[in-house]
PDB file of C-alpha atoms in Angstrom:
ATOM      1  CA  UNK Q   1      12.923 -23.374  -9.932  1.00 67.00           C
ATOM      2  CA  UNK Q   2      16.545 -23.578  -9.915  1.00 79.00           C
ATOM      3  CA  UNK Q   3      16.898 -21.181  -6.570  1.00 88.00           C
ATOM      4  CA  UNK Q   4      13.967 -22.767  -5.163  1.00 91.00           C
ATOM      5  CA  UNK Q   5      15.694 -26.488  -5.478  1.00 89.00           C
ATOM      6  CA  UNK Q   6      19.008 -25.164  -4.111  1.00 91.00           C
ATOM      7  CA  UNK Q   7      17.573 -23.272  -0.898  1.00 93.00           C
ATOM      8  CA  UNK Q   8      15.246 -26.440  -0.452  1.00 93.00           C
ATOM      9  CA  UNK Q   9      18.505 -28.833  -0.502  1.00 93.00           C
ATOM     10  CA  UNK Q  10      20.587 -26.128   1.701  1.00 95.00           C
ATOM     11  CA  UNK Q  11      17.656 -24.033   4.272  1.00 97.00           C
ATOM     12  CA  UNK Q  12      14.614 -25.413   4.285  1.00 97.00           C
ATOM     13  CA  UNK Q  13      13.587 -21.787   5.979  1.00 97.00           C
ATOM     14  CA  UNK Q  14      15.135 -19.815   3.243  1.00 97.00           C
ATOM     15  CA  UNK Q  15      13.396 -22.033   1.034  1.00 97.00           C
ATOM     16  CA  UNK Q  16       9.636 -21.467   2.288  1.00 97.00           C
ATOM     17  CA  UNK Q  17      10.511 -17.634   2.404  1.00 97.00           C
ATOM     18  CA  UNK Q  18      11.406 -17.948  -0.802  1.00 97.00           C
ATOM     19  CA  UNK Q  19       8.222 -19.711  -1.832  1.00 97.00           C
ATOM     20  CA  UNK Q  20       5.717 -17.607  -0.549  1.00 98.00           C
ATOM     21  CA  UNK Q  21       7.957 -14.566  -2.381  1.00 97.00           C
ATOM     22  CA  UNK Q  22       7.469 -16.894  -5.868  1.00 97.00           C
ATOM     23  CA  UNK Q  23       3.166 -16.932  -4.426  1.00 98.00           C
ATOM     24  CA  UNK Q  24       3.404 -13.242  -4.386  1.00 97.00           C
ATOM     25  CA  UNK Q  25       5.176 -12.301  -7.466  1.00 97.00           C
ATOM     26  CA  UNK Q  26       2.678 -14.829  -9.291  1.00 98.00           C
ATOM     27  CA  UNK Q  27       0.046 -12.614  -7.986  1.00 98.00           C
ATOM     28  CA  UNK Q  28       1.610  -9.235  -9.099  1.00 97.00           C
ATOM     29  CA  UNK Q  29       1.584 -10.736 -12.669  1.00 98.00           C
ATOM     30  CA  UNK Q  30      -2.182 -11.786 -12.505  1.00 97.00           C
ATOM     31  CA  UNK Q  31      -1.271 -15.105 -13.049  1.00 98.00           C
ATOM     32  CA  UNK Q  32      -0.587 -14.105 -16.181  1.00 97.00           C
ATOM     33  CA  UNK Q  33       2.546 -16.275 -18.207  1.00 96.00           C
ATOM     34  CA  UNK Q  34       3.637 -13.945 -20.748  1.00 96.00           C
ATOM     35  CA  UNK Q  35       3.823 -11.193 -17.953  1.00 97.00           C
ATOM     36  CA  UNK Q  36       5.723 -14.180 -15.462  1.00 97.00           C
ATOM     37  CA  UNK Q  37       8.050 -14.745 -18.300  1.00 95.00           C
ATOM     38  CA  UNK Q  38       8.588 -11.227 -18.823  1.00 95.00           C
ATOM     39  CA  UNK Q  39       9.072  -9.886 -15.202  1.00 95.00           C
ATOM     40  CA  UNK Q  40      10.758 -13.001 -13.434  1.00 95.00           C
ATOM     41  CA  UNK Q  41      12.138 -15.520 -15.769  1.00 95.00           C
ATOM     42  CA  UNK Q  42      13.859 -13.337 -17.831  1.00 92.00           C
ATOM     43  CA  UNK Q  43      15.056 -11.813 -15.044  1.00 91.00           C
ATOM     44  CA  UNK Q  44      17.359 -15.301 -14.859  1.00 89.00           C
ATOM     45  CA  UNK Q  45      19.534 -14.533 -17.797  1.00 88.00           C
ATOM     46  CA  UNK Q  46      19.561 -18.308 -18.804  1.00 92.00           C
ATOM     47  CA  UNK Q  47      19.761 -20.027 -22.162  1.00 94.00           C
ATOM     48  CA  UNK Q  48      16.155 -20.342 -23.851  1.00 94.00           C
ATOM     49  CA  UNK Q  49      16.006 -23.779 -23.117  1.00 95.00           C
ATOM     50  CA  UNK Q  50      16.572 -23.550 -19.017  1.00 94.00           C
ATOM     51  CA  UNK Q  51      13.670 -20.664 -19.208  1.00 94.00           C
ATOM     52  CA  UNK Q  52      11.194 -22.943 -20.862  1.00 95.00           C
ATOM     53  CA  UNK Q  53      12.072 -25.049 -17.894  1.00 95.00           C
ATOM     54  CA  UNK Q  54      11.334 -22.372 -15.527  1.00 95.00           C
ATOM     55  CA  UNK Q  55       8.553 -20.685 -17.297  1.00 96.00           C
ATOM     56  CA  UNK Q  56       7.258 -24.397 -17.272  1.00 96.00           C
ATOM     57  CA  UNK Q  57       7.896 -25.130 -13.284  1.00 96.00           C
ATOM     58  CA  UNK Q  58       6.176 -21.324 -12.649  1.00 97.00           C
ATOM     59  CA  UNK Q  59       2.874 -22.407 -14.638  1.00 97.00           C
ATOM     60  CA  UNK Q  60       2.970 -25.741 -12.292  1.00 97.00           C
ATOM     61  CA  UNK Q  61       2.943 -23.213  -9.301  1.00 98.00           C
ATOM     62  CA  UNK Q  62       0.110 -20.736 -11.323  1.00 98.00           C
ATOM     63  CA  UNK Q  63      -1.693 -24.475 -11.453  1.00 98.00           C
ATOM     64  CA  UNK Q  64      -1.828 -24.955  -8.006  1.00 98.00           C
ATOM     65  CA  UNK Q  65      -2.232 -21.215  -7.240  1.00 98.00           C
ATOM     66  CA  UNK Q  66      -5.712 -21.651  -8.715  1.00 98.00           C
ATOM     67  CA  UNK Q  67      -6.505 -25.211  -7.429  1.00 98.00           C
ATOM     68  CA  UNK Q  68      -5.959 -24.634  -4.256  1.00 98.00           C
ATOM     69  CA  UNK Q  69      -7.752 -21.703  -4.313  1.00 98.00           C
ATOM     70  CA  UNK Q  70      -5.095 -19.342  -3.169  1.00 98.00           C
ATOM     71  CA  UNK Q  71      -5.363 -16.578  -5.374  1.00 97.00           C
ATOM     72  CA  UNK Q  72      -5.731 -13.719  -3.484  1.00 97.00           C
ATOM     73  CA  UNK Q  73      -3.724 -15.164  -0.176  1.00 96.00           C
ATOM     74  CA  UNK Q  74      -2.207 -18.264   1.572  1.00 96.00           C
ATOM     75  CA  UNK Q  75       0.009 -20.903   0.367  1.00 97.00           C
ATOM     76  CA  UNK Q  76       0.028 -23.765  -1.718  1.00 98.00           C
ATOM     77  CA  UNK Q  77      -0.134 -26.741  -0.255  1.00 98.00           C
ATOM     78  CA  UNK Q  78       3.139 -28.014  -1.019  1.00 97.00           C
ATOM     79  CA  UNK Q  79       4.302 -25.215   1.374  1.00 97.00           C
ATOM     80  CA  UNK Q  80       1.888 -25.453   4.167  1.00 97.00           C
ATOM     81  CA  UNK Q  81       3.253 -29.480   4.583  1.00 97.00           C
ATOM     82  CA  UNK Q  82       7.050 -27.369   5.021  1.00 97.00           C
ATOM     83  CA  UNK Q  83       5.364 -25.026   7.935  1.00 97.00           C
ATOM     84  CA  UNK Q  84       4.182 -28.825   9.575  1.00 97.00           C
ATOM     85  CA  UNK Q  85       7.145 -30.354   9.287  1.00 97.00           C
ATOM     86  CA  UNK Q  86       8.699 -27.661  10.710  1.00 98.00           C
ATOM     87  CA  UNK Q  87       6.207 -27.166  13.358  1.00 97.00           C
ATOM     88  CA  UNK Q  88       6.786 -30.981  14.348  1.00 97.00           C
ATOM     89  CA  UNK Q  89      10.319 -30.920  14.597  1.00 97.00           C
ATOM     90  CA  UNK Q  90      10.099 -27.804  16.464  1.00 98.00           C
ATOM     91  CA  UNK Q  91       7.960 -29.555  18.849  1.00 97.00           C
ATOM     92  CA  UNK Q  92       9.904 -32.547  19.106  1.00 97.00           C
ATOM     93  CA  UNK Q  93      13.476 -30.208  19.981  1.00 97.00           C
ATOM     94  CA  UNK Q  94      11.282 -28.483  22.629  1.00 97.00           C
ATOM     95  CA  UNK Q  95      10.111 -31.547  23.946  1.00 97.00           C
ATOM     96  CA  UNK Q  96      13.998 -33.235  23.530  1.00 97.00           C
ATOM     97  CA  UNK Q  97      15.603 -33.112  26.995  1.00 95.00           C
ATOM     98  CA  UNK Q  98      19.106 -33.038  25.159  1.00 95.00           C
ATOM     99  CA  UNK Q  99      18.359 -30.682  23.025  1.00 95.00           C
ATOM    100  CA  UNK Q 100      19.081 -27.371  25.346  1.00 96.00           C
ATOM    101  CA  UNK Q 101      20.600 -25.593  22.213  1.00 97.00           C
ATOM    102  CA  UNK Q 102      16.836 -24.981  20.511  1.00 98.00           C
ATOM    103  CA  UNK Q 103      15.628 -24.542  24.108  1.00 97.00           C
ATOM    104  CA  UNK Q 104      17.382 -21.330  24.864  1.00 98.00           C
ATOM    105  CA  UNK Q 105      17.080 -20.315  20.918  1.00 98.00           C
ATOM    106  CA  UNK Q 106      13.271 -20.348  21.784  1.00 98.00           C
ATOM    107  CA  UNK Q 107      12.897 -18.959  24.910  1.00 97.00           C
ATOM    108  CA  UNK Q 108      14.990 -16.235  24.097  1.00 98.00           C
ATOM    109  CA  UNK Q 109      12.386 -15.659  21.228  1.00 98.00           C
ATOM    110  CA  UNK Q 110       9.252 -16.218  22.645  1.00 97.00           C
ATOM    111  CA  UNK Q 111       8.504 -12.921  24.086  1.00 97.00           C
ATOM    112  CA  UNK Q 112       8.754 -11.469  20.655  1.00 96.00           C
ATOM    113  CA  UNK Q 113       6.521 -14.760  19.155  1.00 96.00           C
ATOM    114  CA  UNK Q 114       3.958 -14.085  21.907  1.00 95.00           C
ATOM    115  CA  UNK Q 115       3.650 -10.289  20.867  1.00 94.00           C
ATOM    116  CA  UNK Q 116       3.476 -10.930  16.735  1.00 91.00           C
ATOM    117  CA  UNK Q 117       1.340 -13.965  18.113  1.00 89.00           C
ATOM    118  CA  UNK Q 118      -1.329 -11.546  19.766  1.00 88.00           C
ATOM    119  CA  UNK Q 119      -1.078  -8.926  17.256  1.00 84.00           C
ATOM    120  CA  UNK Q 120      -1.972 -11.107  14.478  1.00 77.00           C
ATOM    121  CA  UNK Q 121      -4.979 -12.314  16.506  1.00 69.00           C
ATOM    122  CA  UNK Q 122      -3.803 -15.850  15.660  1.00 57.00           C
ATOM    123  CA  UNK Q 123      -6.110 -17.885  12.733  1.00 43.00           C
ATOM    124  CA  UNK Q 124      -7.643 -20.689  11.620  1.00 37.00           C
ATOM    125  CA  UNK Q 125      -5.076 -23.567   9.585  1.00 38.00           C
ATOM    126  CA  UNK Q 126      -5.846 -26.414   8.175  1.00 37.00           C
ATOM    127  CA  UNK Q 127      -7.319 -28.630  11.248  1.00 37.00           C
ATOM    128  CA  UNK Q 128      -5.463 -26.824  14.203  1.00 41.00           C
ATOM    129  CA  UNK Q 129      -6.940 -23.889  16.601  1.00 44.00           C
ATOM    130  CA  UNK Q 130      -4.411 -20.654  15.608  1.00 62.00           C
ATOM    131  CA  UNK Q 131      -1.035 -20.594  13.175  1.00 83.00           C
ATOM    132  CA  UNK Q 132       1.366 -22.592  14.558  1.00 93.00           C
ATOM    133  CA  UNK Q 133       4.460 -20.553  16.186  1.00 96.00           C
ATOM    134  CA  UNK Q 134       7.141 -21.967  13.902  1.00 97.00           C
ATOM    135  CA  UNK Q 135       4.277 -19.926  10.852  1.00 96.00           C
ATOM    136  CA  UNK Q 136       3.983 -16.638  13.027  1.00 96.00           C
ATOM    137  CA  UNK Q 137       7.903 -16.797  13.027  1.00 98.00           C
ATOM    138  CA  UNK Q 138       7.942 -17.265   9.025  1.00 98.00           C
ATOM    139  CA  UNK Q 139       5.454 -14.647   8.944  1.00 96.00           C
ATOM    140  CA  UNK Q 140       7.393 -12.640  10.651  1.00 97.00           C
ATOM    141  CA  UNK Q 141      10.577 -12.637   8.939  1.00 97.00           C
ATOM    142  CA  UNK Q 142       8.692 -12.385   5.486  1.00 97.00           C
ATOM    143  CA  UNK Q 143       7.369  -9.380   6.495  1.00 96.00           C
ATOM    144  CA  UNK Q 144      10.608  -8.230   7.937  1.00 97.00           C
ATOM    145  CA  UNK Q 145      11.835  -8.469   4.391  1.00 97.00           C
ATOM    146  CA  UNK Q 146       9.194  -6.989   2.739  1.00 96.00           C
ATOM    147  CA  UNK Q 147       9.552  -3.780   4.498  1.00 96.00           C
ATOM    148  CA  UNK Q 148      13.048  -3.629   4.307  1.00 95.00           C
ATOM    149  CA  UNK Q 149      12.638  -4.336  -0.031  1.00 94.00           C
ATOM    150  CA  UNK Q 150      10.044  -1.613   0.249  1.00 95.00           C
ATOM    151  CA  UNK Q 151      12.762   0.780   2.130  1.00 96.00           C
ATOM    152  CA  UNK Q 152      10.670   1.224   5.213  1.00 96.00           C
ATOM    153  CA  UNK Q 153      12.086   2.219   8.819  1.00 96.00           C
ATOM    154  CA  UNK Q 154      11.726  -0.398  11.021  1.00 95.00           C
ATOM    155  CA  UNK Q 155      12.575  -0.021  14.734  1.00 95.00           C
ATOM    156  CA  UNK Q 156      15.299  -1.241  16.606  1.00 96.00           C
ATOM    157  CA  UNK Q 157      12.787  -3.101  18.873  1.00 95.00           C
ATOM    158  CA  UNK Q 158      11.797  -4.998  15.656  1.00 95.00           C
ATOM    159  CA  UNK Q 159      14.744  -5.704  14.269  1.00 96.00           C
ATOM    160  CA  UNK Q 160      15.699  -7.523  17.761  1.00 97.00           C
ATOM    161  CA  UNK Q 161      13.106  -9.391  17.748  1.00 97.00           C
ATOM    162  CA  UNK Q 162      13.484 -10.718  14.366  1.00 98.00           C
ATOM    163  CA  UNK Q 163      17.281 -11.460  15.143  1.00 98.00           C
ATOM    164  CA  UNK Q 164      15.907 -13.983  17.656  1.00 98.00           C
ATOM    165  CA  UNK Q 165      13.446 -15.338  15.727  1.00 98.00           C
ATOM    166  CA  UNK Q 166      16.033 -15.508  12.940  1.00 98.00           C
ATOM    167  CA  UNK Q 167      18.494 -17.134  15.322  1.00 98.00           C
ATOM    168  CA  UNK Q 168      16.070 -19.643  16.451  1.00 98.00           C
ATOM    169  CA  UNK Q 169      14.875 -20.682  12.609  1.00 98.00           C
ATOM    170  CA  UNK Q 170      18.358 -21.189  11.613  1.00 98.00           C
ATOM    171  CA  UNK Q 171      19.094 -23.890  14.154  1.00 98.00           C
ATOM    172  CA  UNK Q 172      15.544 -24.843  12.963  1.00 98.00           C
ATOM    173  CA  UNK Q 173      16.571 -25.742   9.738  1.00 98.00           C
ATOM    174  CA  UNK Q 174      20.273 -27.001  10.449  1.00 97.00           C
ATOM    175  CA  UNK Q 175      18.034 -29.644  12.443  1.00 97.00           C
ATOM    176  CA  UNK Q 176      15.923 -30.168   9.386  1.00 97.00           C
ATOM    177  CA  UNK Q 177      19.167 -31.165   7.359  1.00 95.00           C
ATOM    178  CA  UNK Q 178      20.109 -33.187   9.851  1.00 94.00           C
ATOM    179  CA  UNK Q 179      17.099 -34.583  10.061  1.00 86.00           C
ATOM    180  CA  UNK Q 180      16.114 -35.302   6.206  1.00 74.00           C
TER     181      UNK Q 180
END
């Protein structure tokens, strides 16, 4: 709760990464709260008090967990509106002729999109034919993260790649700020 408001005021990117890390460590505790407050709020080193507060704001994301149906995988809904207002603004900077910046962030990142994009084998989201790029770039770098918290070799090819898509995501959300 408290990191989550932070990275949402200062990277909206960080802050959706960040998210779908709070989905998965939900689902390593089997939505279980005594095992949430034990393994992650704890883990804060607060004052009782503050990890009511955060034990309180993880059962609100357990709650939706289950309502929405995302137990096993996907996001809460809360997130998926972050991944379309991304995607739109994304759009709109593509589409922006003054906005050459983004432009060259992109292009310089689409071969590597295009690859993850065909690899994946695209999917089906909420009303639209495939995940959006701006997801498959989220994706990406979550996965990126994973394997590097899990102390797997990653090639240099990959590592590129998500340097560009990094690149790109961080003028991303700088625009978002601005934006907001």
């Amino acid at each position: 709760m408290i990191i989550a408001q932070q990275k949402r005021k200062e990277n909206i990117v960080e802050y959706l990464i960040y998210m779908w890390q709070v989905e998965d460590m939900i689902r390593a505790c089997r939505f279980d709260a005594d095992e949430i407050a034990e393994r992650i709020v704890r883990q804060y080193g607060q004052t009782d008090e503050v990890n009511r507060e955060i034990a309180r704001w993880y059962g609100e994301i357990v709650d939706m967990m289950r309502s929405e149906g995302v137990t096993e995988k996907g996001h809460i809904q809360i997130n998926r509106n972050v991944v379309l207002q991304l995607s739109g603004l994304h759009l709109r900077l593509l589409r922006s002729p003054s906005e050459t910046v983004y432009g060259s962030l992109y292009y310089k990142a689409l071969p590597a999109i295009v690859q993850l994009r065909a690899k994946s084998g695209g999917g089906e989201v909420s009303g639209t034919s495939g995940i959006s790029e701006i997801e498959t770039c989220l994706t990406a770098v979550y996965g990126y993260l994973l394997l590097r918290t899990q102390g797997k070799t990653i090639s240099r090819e990959t590592s590129e790649s998500i340097r560009l898509i990094g690149d790109m995501l961080s003028f991303l959300a700088a625009k978002y700020n601005e934006d907001v």
